[in-house]
GROMACS .gro file of C-alpha atoms in nm:
model
  402
    1ALA     CA    1   1.537   1.333  -4.629
    2GLY     CA    2   1.543   1.478  -4.959
    3SER     CA    3   1.745   1.364  -5.253
    4THR     CA    4   1.868   1.697  -5.438
    5GLY     CA    5   2.147   1.627  -5.622
    6VAL     CA    6   2.180   1.257  -5.581
    7VAL     CA    7   2.185   1.151  -5.959
    8SER     CA    8   2.472   1.430  -6.026
    9VAL     CA    9   2.651   1.298  -5.721
   10ASP     CA   10   2.638   0.948  -5.868
   11ALA     CA   11   2.763   1.066  -6.218
   12SER     CA   12   3.052   1.253  -6.061
   13VAL     CA   13   3.152   0.971  -5.831
   14LYS     CA   14   3.178   0.718  -6.167
   15GLY     CA   15   3.357   1.004  -6.375
   16LEU     CA   16   3.626   1.039  -6.102
   17ALA     CA   17   3.641   0.655  -6.049
   18ARG     CA   18   3.716   0.596  -6.396
   19ALA     CA   19   3.973   0.878  -6.399
   20VAL     CA   20   4.185   0.682  -6.125
   21GLU     CA   21   4.262   0.412  -6.408
   22LYS     CA   22   4.378   0.695  -6.652
   23SER     CA   23   4.732   0.737  -6.782
   24ASP     CA   24   4.903   1.049  -6.669
   25GLU     CA   25   4.865   1.187  -7.027
   26ASP     CA   26   4.484   1.102  -7.025
   27PHE     CA   27   4.434   1.216  -6.676
   28ALA     CA   28   4.599   1.571  -6.790
   29LYS     CA   29   4.351   1.610  -7.045
   30SER     CA   30   4.056   1.555  -6.863
   31GLU     CA   31   4.172   1.769  -6.572
   32ARG     CA   32   3.904   2.058  -6.618
   33GLN     CA   33   3.652   1.807  -6.652
   34LEU     CA   34   3.743   1.625  -6.312
   35ALA     CA   35   3.750   1.966  -6.141
   36GLY     CA   36   3.405   2.036  -6.237
   37LEU     CA   37   3.305   1.688  -6.102
   38ALA     CA   38   3.471   1.798  -5.767
   39ASP     CA   39   3.271   2.108  -5.780
   40ASP     CA   40   2.962   1.937  -5.824
   41LEU     CA   41   3.023   1.723  -5.543
   42THR     CA   42   3.133   2.021  -5.350
   43HIS     CA   43   2.802   2.192  -5.412
   44TYR     CA   44   2.542   1.911  -5.335
   45CYS     CA   45   2.765   1.797  -5.028
   46ASP     CA   46   2.754   2.137  -4.854
   47PRO     CA   47   2.526   2.136  -4.583
   48THR     CA   48   2.450   2.527  -4.638
   49LYS     CA   49   2.378   2.473  -4.973
   50ASN     CA   50   2.174   2.157  -4.966
   51PRO     CA   51   2.062   2.108  -4.635
   52SER     CA   52   1.792   1.872  -4.704
   53ALA     CA   53   2.004   1.604  -4.888
   54TYR     CA   54   2.363   1.658  -4.822
   55ARG     CA   55   2.377   1.351  -4.581
   56LYS     CA   56   2.260   1.145  -4.872
   57CYS     CA   57   2.461   1.290  -5.103
   58GLN     CA   58   2.779   1.239  -4.860
   59GLU     CA   59   2.669   0.865  -4.857
   60VAL     CA   60   2.657   0.857  -5.233
   61ALA     CA   61   2.980   1.025  -5.276
   62HIS     CA   62   3.181   0.766  -5.058
   63GLY     CA   63   3.336   0.610  -5.388
   64ALA     CA   64   3.485   0.964  -5.492
   65SER     CA   65   3.771   0.974  -5.229
   66GLU     CA   66   4.069   0.802  -5.457
   67GLY     CA   67   3.971   0.987  -5.770
   68LEU     CA   68   3.975   1.324  -5.545
   69LEU     CA   69   4.287   1.257  -5.393
   70ALA     CA   70   4.418   1.173  -5.757
   71LEU     CA   71   4.297   1.511  -5.888
   72ALA     CA   72   4.493   1.684  -5.582
   73LEU     CA   73   4.802   1.516  -5.658
   74LYS     CA   74   4.840   1.521  -6.014
   75ALA     CA   75   4.638   1.836  -6.155
   76GLN     CA   76   4.853   2.088  -6.307
   77ARG     CA   77   4.660   2.357  -6.236
   78CYS     CA   78   4.619   2.499  -5.874
   79GLU     CA   79   4.266   2.560  -5.939
   80ALA     CA   80   4.186   2.188  -5.976
   81ARG     CA   81   4.363   2.092  -5.684
   82ILE     CA   82   4.181   2.317  -5.466
   83SER     CA   83   3.848   2.193  -5.620
   84ALA     CA   84   3.950   1.843  -5.518
   85LEU     CA   85   4.040   1.958  -5.164
   86VAL     CA   86   3.743   2.152  -5.122
   87ALA     CA   87   3.524   1.858  -5.223
   88LEU     CA   88   3.724   1.611  -4.972
   89ALA     CA   89   3.658   1.863  -4.711
   90ARG     CA   90   3.265   1.845  -4.784
   91LEU     CA   91   3.273   1.459  -4.787
   92SER     CA   92   3.443   1.437  -4.471
   93PHE     CA   93   3.214   1.690  -4.268
   94GLY     CA   94   3.055   1.489  -4.018
   95ASN     CA   95   3.099   1.171  -4.188
   96PRO     CA   96   3.285   0.900  -4.021
   97SER     CA   97   3.295   0.642  -4.329
   98ASN     CA   98   3.392   0.896  -4.568
   99ALA     CA   99   3.662   1.075  -4.343
  100ALA     CA  100   3.791   0.742  -4.275
  101SER     CA  101   3.809   0.627  -4.632
  102ILE     CA  102   3.998   0.913  -4.711
  103ALA     CA  103   4.249   0.897  -4.370
  104SER     CA  104   4.340   0.539  -4.462
  105SER     CA  105   4.427   0.621  -4.829
  106GLU     CA  106   4.808   0.588  -4.903
  107LEU     CA  107   4.747   0.914  -5.142
  108THR     CA  108   4.657   1.154  -4.859
  109VAL     CA  109   5.014   1.152  -4.714
  110GLN     CA  110   5.153   1.211  -5.046
  111VAL     CA  111   4.894   1.479  -5.126
  112ALA     CA  112   4.984   1.656  -4.787
  113ASN     CA  113   5.337   1.614  -4.844
  114HIS     CA  114   5.289   1.769  -5.180
  115ILE     CA  115   5.099   2.064  -5.128
  116LEU     CA  116   5.277   2.182  -4.775
  117GLN     CA  117   5.571   2.253  -4.935
  118PRO     CA  118   5.774   2.594  -4.865
  119ILE     CA  119   5.546   2.891  -5.012
  120THR     CA  120   5.723   3.052  -5.301
  121GLU     CA  121   5.413   3.201  -5.490
  122PHE     CA  122   5.056   3.343  -5.351
  123LYS     CA  123   4.831   3.086  -5.503
  124GLN     CA  124   5.017   2.833  -5.297
  125GLN     CA  125   4.850   3.006  -4.973
  126GLN     CA  126   4.542   2.928  -5.123
  127GLU     CA  127   4.630   2.551  -5.203
  128GLN     CA  128   4.733   2.510  -4.847
  129LEU     CA  129   4.421   2.680  -4.691
  130ALA     CA  130   4.231   2.406  -4.868
  131MET     CA  131   4.446   2.125  -4.762
  132LEU     CA  132   4.419   2.250  -4.414
  133GLN     CA  133   4.043   2.269  -4.396
  134MET     CA  134   4.015   1.906  -4.551
  135LEU     CA  135   4.249   1.773  -4.280
  136GLN     CA  136   4.019   1.973  -4.030
  137ALA     CA  137   3.728   1.796  -4.149
  138MET     CA  138   3.900   1.473  -4.123
  139ALA     CA  139   4.032   1.561  -3.745
  140ALA     CA  140   3.708   1.671  -3.657
  141THR     CA  141   3.585   1.342  -3.749
  142VAL     CA  142   3.824   1.051  -3.698
  143PRO     CA  143   4.099   1.217  -3.532
  144GLU     CA  144   4.239   0.876  -3.422
  145ALA     CA  145   4.326   0.786  -3.769
  146PRO     CA  146   4.717   0.730  -3.792
  147VAL     CA  147   4.742   0.973  -4.066
  148MET     CA  148   4.694   1.284  -3.859
  149ALA     CA  149   4.957   1.174  -3.610
  150ALA     CA  150   5.176   1.138  -3.888
  151LEU     CA  151   5.081   1.505  -4.025
  152LEU     CA  152   5.102   1.668  -3.695
  153PRO     CA  153   5.437   1.804  -3.701
  154ARG     CA  154   5.428   1.941  -4.037
  155ILE     CA  155   5.079   2.127  -3.930
  156VAL     CA  156   5.282   2.253  -3.625
  157GLY     CA  157   5.554   2.360  -3.862
  158LEU     CA  158   5.355   2.616  -4.037
  159LEU     CA  159   5.287   2.804  -3.725
  160GLY     CA  160   5.671   2.891  -3.642
  161ASP     CA  161   5.838   3.174  -3.788
  162ASP     CA  162   6.138   2.986  -3.907
  163GLN     CA  163   5.969   2.820  -4.218
  164GLU     CA  164   6.160   2.825  -4.582
  165GLY     CA  165   6.008   3.066  -4.827
  166HIS     CA  166   5.711   3.302  -4.757
  167ALA     CA  167   5.539   3.274  -4.417
  168PRO     CA  168   5.177   3.139  -4.454
  169GLY     CA  169   4.915   3.383  -4.412
  170PRO     CA  170   4.679   3.454  -4.152
  171ALA     CA  171   4.415   3.211  -4.252
  172VAL     CA  172   4.661   2.904  -4.304
  173LYS     CA  173   4.782   2.967  -3.946
  174ALA     CA  174   4.425   2.987  -3.809
  175THR     CA  175   4.317   2.649  -3.982
  176ALA     CA  176   4.631   2.495  -3.877
  177VAL     CA  177   4.531   2.601  -3.501
  178ASP     CA  178   4.176   2.474  -3.565
  179VAL     CA  179   4.338   2.131  -3.696
  180LEU     CA  180   4.550   2.101  -3.373
  181THR     CA  181   4.251   2.189  -3.142
  182SER     CA  182   4.031   1.909  -3.321
  183CYS     CA  183   4.311   1.657  -3.238
  184ALA     CA  184   4.383   1.818  -2.875
  185LEU     CA  185   3.991   1.756  -2.791
  186ALA     CA  186   4.067   1.347  -2.893
  187GLN     CA  187   4.175   1.163  -2.601
  188SER     CA  188   4.413   0.952  -2.850
  189LYS     CA  189   4.591   1.253  -2.950
  190ARG     CA  190   4.605   1.543  -2.693
  191LYS     CA  191   4.935   1.439  -2.558
  192LEU     CA  192   5.077   1.464  -2.893
  193VAL     CA  193   4.958   1.784  -2.956
  194ALA     CA  194   5.092   1.900  -2.638
  195LYS     CA  195   5.460   1.744  -2.689
  196LEU     CA  196   5.486   1.914  -3.032
  197LEU     CA  197   5.367   2.287  -2.882
  198GLN     CA  198   5.681   2.411  -2.783
  199THR     CA  199   5.714   2.754  -2.616
  200LYS     CA  200   5.846   2.924  -2.912
  201VAL     CA  201   5.543   2.769  -3.106
  202LEU     CA  202   5.299   2.873  -2.809
  203GLN     CA  203   5.425   3.214  -2.855
  204ALA     CA  204   5.374   3.256  -3.221
  205ILE     CA  205   5.019   3.109  -3.188
  206PHE     CA  206   4.963   3.410  -2.922
  207LEU     CA  207   5.077   3.652  -3.163
  208ASN     CA  208   4.879   3.530  -3.456
  209ALA     CA  209   4.581   3.541  -3.218
  210GLU     CA  210   4.608   3.870  -3.063
  211SER     CA  211   4.611   4.017  -3.437
  212ASP     CA  212   4.282   3.890  -3.470
  213GLN     CA  213   4.127   3.851  -3.134
  214GLU     CA  214   3.760   3.880  -3.229
  215MET     CA  215   3.795   3.554  -3.464
  216ARG     CA  216   4.096   3.358  -3.334
  217GLY     CA  217   4.062   3.442  -2.960
  218PHE     CA  218   3.837   3.155  -2.906
  219PRO     CA  219   3.984   2.873  -3.133
  220THR     CA  220   4.311   2.955  -2.949
  221GLY     CA  221   4.160   2.952  -2.601
  222LEU     CA  222   3.997   2.623  -2.681
  223LEU     CA  223   4.333   2.465  -2.773
  224LEU     CA  224   4.498   2.579  -2.467
  225ALA     CA  225   4.180   2.474  -2.269
  226SER     CA  226   4.202   2.092  -2.434
  227LEU     CA  227   4.551   2.081  -2.323
  228CYS     CA  228   4.477   2.272  -1.978
  229ASP     CA  229   4.607   1.979  -1.770
  230LEU     CA  230   4.923   1.887  -1.950
  231LEU     CA  231   5.297   2.039  -1.893
  232VAL     CA  232   5.394   2.284  -2.172
  233PRO     CA  233   5.730   2.145  -2.320
  234GLY     CA  234   6.064   2.334  -2.334
  235CYS     CA  235   6.011   2.512  -2.013
  236GLY     CA  236   6.320   2.360  -1.826
  237GLU     CA  237   6.366   2.019  -1.642
  238ASP     CA  238   6.219   2.144  -1.361
  239ALA     CA  239   5.957   2.394  -1.436
  240THR     CA  240   5.584   2.244  -1.425
  241VAL     CA  241   5.394   2.519  -1.622
  242ARG     CA  242   5.054   2.388  -1.755
  243PHE     CA  243   4.887   2.504  -2.081
  244GLY     CA  244   4.619   2.619  -1.844
  245ASP     CA  245   4.866   2.827  -1.649
  246VAL     CA  246   4.994   2.993  -1.983
  247GLY     CA  247   4.635   3.005  -2.109
  248ARG     CA  248   4.460   3.182  -1.804
  249PRO     CA  249   4.621   3.547  -1.908
  250PHE     CA  250   4.465   3.484  -2.244
  251TRP     CA  251   4.141   3.339  -2.166
  252GLU     CA  252   4.075   3.653  -1.952
  253LYS     CA  253   4.187   3.882  -2.198
  254THR     CA  254   3.975   3.745  -2.461
  255ASP     CA  255   3.640   3.667  -2.221
  256PHE     CA  256   3.731   3.308  -2.311
  257PHE     CA  257   3.460   3.135  -2.065
  258ASN     CA  258   3.189   3.331  -2.177
  259SER     CA  259   3.258   3.244  -2.532
  260LEU     CA  260   3.286   2.869  -2.444
  261GLY     CA  261   2.929   2.890  -2.265
  262ALA     CA  262   2.776   3.069  -2.579
  263CYS     CA  263   2.973   2.806  -2.795
  264LEU     CA  264   2.861   2.499  -2.611
  265LEU     CA  265   2.496   2.650  -2.636
  266ALA     CA  266   2.527   2.704  -3.021
  267ALA     CA  267   2.632   2.358  -3.052
  268ILE     CA  268   2.356   2.199  -2.879
  269ARG     CA  269   2.116   2.398  -3.101
  270THR     CA  270   2.335   2.289  -3.428
  271GLU     CA  271   2.425   2.638  -3.491
  272GLN     CA  272   2.726   2.786  -3.610
  273TRP     CA  273   3.019   2.937  -3.393
  274PRO     CA  274   3.126   3.217  -3.410
  275PRO     CA  275   2.789   3.314  -3.616
  276GLN     CA  276   2.807   3.290  -3.989
  277SER     CA  277   3.169   3.129  -3.946
  278GLY     CA  278   3.066   2.807  -4.097
  279ILE     CA  279   3.220   2.640  -3.816
  280PHE     CA  280   2.961   2.371  -3.621
  281HIS     CA  281   3.095   2.232  -3.283
  282ARG     CA  282   3.009   1.900  -3.146
  283PRO     CA  283   2.868   1.936  -2.796
  284TRP     CA  284   3.041   1.632  -2.641
  285LYS     CA  285   3.359   1.781  -2.755
  286LEU     CA  286   3.304   2.115  -2.561
  287ALA     CA  287   3.195   1.910  -2.263
  288ARG     CA  288   3.534   1.741  -2.286
  289ALA     CA  289   3.723   2.042  -2.254
  290CYS     CA  290   3.474   2.175  -1.979
  291LYS     CA  291   3.572   1.858  -1.754
  292ASP     CA  292   3.939   1.887  -1.838
  293LEU     CA  293   3.910   2.248  -1.703
  294SER     CA  294   3.729   2.201  -1.415
  295LEU     CA  295   3.943   1.886  -1.312
  296ALA     CA  296   4.241   2.103  -1.357
  297GLY     CA  297   4.128   2.357  -1.081
  298PHE     CA  298   3.955   2.600  -1.374
  299GLY     CA  299   3.606   2.504  -1.247
  300ALA     CA  300   3.518   2.850  -1.071
  301ASP     CA  301   3.539   3.009  -1.434
  302LEU     CA  302   3.291   2.791  -1.587
  303ALA     CA  303   2.984   2.943  -1.455
  304PRO     CA  304   2.866   3.049  -1.801
  305CYS     CA  305   2.883   2.699  -1.902
  306VAL     CA  306   2.671   2.551  -1.600
  307ALA     CA  307   2.333   2.601  -1.805
  308PRO     CA  308   2.443   2.417  -2.150
  309LEU     CA  309   2.606   2.145  -1.951
  310VAL     CA  310   2.294   2.069  -1.738
  311SER     CA  311   2.077   2.058  -2.062
  312LEU     CA  312   2.327   1.802  -2.191
  313VAL     CA  313   2.234   1.594  -1.920
  314VAL     CA  314   1.869   1.621  -1.903
  315ALA     CA  315   1.879   1.574  -2.271
  316ARG     CA  316   1.912   1.224  -2.214
  317ARG     CA  317   1.596   1.204  -2.050
  318GLY     CA  318   1.394   1.473  -2.257
  319ALA     CA  319   1.468   1.317  -2.577
  320GLY     CA  320   1.316   0.978  -2.481
  321ASP     CA  321   1.516   0.641  -2.390
  322SER     CA  322   1.490   0.537  -2.763
  323LEU     CA  323   1.694   0.828  -2.872
  324GLY     CA  324   1.889   0.937  -2.579
  325ASP     CA  325   2.006   0.594  -2.464
  326THR     CA  326   2.102   0.509  -2.830
  327ASP     CA  327   2.294   0.807  -2.976
  328ALA     CA  328   2.650   0.761  -2.888
  329ASP     CA  329   2.741   1.145  -2.917
  330ALA     CA  330   2.422   1.230  -2.657
  331VAL     CA  331   2.572   0.950  -2.434
  332THR     CA  332   2.904   1.073  -2.423
  333ALA     CA  333   2.824   1.416  -2.398
  334SER     CA  334   2.598   1.343  -2.066
  335HIS     CA  335   2.896   1.169  -1.919
  336LEU     CA  336   3.147   1.429  -1.953
  337ALA     CA  337   2.874   1.707  -1.875
  338ALA     CA  338   2.820   1.519  -1.543
  339ALA     CA  339   3.186   1.483  -1.478
  340ALA     CA  340   3.232   1.857  -1.572
  341LEU     CA  341   2.973   1.971  -1.330
  342ARG     CA  342   3.087   1.744  -1.045
  343GLY     CA  343   3.427   1.925  -1.085
  344LEU     CA  344   3.259   2.254  -1.119
  345ALA     CA  345   3.060   2.219  -0.805
  346GLY     CA  346   3.343   2.064  -0.640
  347SER     CA  347   3.598   2.332  -0.700
  348GLY     CA  348   3.699   2.415  -0.342
  349GLY     CA  349   3.352   2.546  -0.209
  350GLY     CA  350   3.325   2.907  -0.215
  351ALA     CA  351   3.064   3.129  -0.404
  352ALA     CA  352   3.096   2.937  -0.750
  353ALA     CA  353   3.070   2.617  -0.644
  354ALA     CA  354   2.742   2.705  -0.449
  355ALA     CA  355   2.591   2.908  -0.731
  356ALA     CA  356   2.667   2.621  -0.968
  357ALA     CA  357   2.498   2.341  -0.726
  358ALA     CA  358   2.224   2.592  -0.672
  359GLU     CA  359   2.154   2.646  -1.058
  360MET     CA  360   2.191   2.261  -1.086
  361LEU     CA  361   1.914   2.186  -0.836
  362GLU     CA  362   1.670   2.440  -0.986
  363ALA     CA  363   1.731   2.301  -1.345
  364PRO     CA  364   1.389   2.102  -1.436
  365GLY     CA  365   1.475   1.738  -1.479
  366PHE     CA  366   1.838   1.732  -1.393
  367LEU     CA  367   1.812   1.528  -1.073
  368ALA     CA  368   1.580   1.264  -1.253
  369ALA     CA  369   1.858   1.247  -1.531
  370LEU     CA  370   2.116   1.223  -1.297
  371GLU     CA  371   1.976   0.925  -1.137
  372HIS     CA  372   1.891   0.794  -1.523
  373ILE     CA  373   2.278   0.774  -1.602
  374LYS     CA  374   2.438   0.728  -1.239
  375GLY     CA  375   2.478   0.351  -1.349
  376GLU     CA  376   2.685   0.463  -1.664
  377GLU     CA  377   2.898   0.736  -1.495
  378ASP     CA  378   3.044   0.735  -1.164
  379SER     CA  379   3.070   1.104  -1.140
  380ALA     CA  380   2.696   1.146  -1.226
  381ARG     CA  381   2.628   0.916  -0.925
  382GLN     CA  382   2.868   1.124  -0.695
  383LEU     CA  383   2.714   1.449  -0.812
  384LEU     CA  384   2.349   1.333  -0.738
  385GLU     CA  385   2.452   1.223  -0.401
  386GLN     CA  386   2.642   1.565  -0.335
  387LEU     CA  387   2.331   1.755  -0.451
  388GLN     CA  388   2.100   1.548  -0.264
  389ASP     CA  389   2.308   1.621   0.046
  390GLY     CA  390   2.285   1.992  -0.001
  391GLY     CA  391   2.523   2.060  -0.253
  392SER     CA  392   2.794   2.156  -0.065
  393ALA     CA  393   3.149   2.105  -0.209
  394PHE     CA  394   3.312   1.789  -0.309
  395VAL     CA  395   3.555   1.661  -0.074
  396SER     CA  396   3.831   1.376  -0.156
  397SER     CA  397   3.899   1.111   0.086
  398ALA     CA  398   4.213   1.319   0.163
  399GLY     CA  399   4.012   1.626   0.270
  400GLN     CA  400   4.070   1.834  -0.033
  401ALA     CA  401   3.862   1.969  -0.305
  402VAL     CA  402   3.850   1.763  -0.645
   0.00000   0.00000   0.00000
């Protein structure tokens, strides 16, 4: 790994640490200097600007979080607050240690409450966008953090049409959906997200997405997919409308399942999706969405995802035991992929299930990979047995497809 920027990052961390101890008067005098230190951290911890050393710079920057949060809270200039928030997002990107440190700080909720206020002037749009980008980086890395649950109602509130002040702009609302999606993809938060998405909020989300389907169609579809088996609240006492039922027309309109397959393939290759968007998805999270979809009865729609899901299972053997069996994300992704594929091949029989089974049987190394992980994941064992028996649809003990 490279070391570009490490010395500069270390100096920035020390400068920000000293700022935390300053009086409000002295802090105000050094605000511009501190914003400059935040900008340095942003540059060197950015994977697109410092690809060879951003991870090392993130490690060195671990001690900067309190100083950056203090800057976001105390700075008089909006530009300085934005600099602090963007730096915090860079520190959190794919770094659980930094994200957990920021999430556990008492200042984080104070900063969010300070910034996510009713919008009275345009600069607040930029500031709220930076705040949500920071929360998105945290949600993608440590969604189980209690602070995320505490802030979810406020984030959902940005999506409705009844806020005080000016309505948040499209970018703010889009990033709010991204935060919700990251939380919904975490088992510990998905039911809370579902509870907050009342019918009125969902309608507003659909309107926002339909105004820019090219950029917002897939993220909105992924949010619905991650909640597909849960009931939409506020539909009446006797209503049993699932998020997947509400989502199906939207998925069809936006070609969601083809996009999901392409996104999963990009994630496996560590590429951005959509291209040039700056968004990097984690394969295991997308595999979880595929699993939930297949088990909720949408398996027949997942044909575009079969090949990348198969590759996640095969990777456990292809990467070699030393990597494939110790990398937690790879292990989780292979288990979720096997469960998704089992649900897909067992989606009631028919052409889709038969085609999925045939594709699995023809994939080099797939059966050997299932054999390798069958002791870890029951779905892998069941899928292996079914494929070895001829690839017909799975049938539960009650005689129904599962």
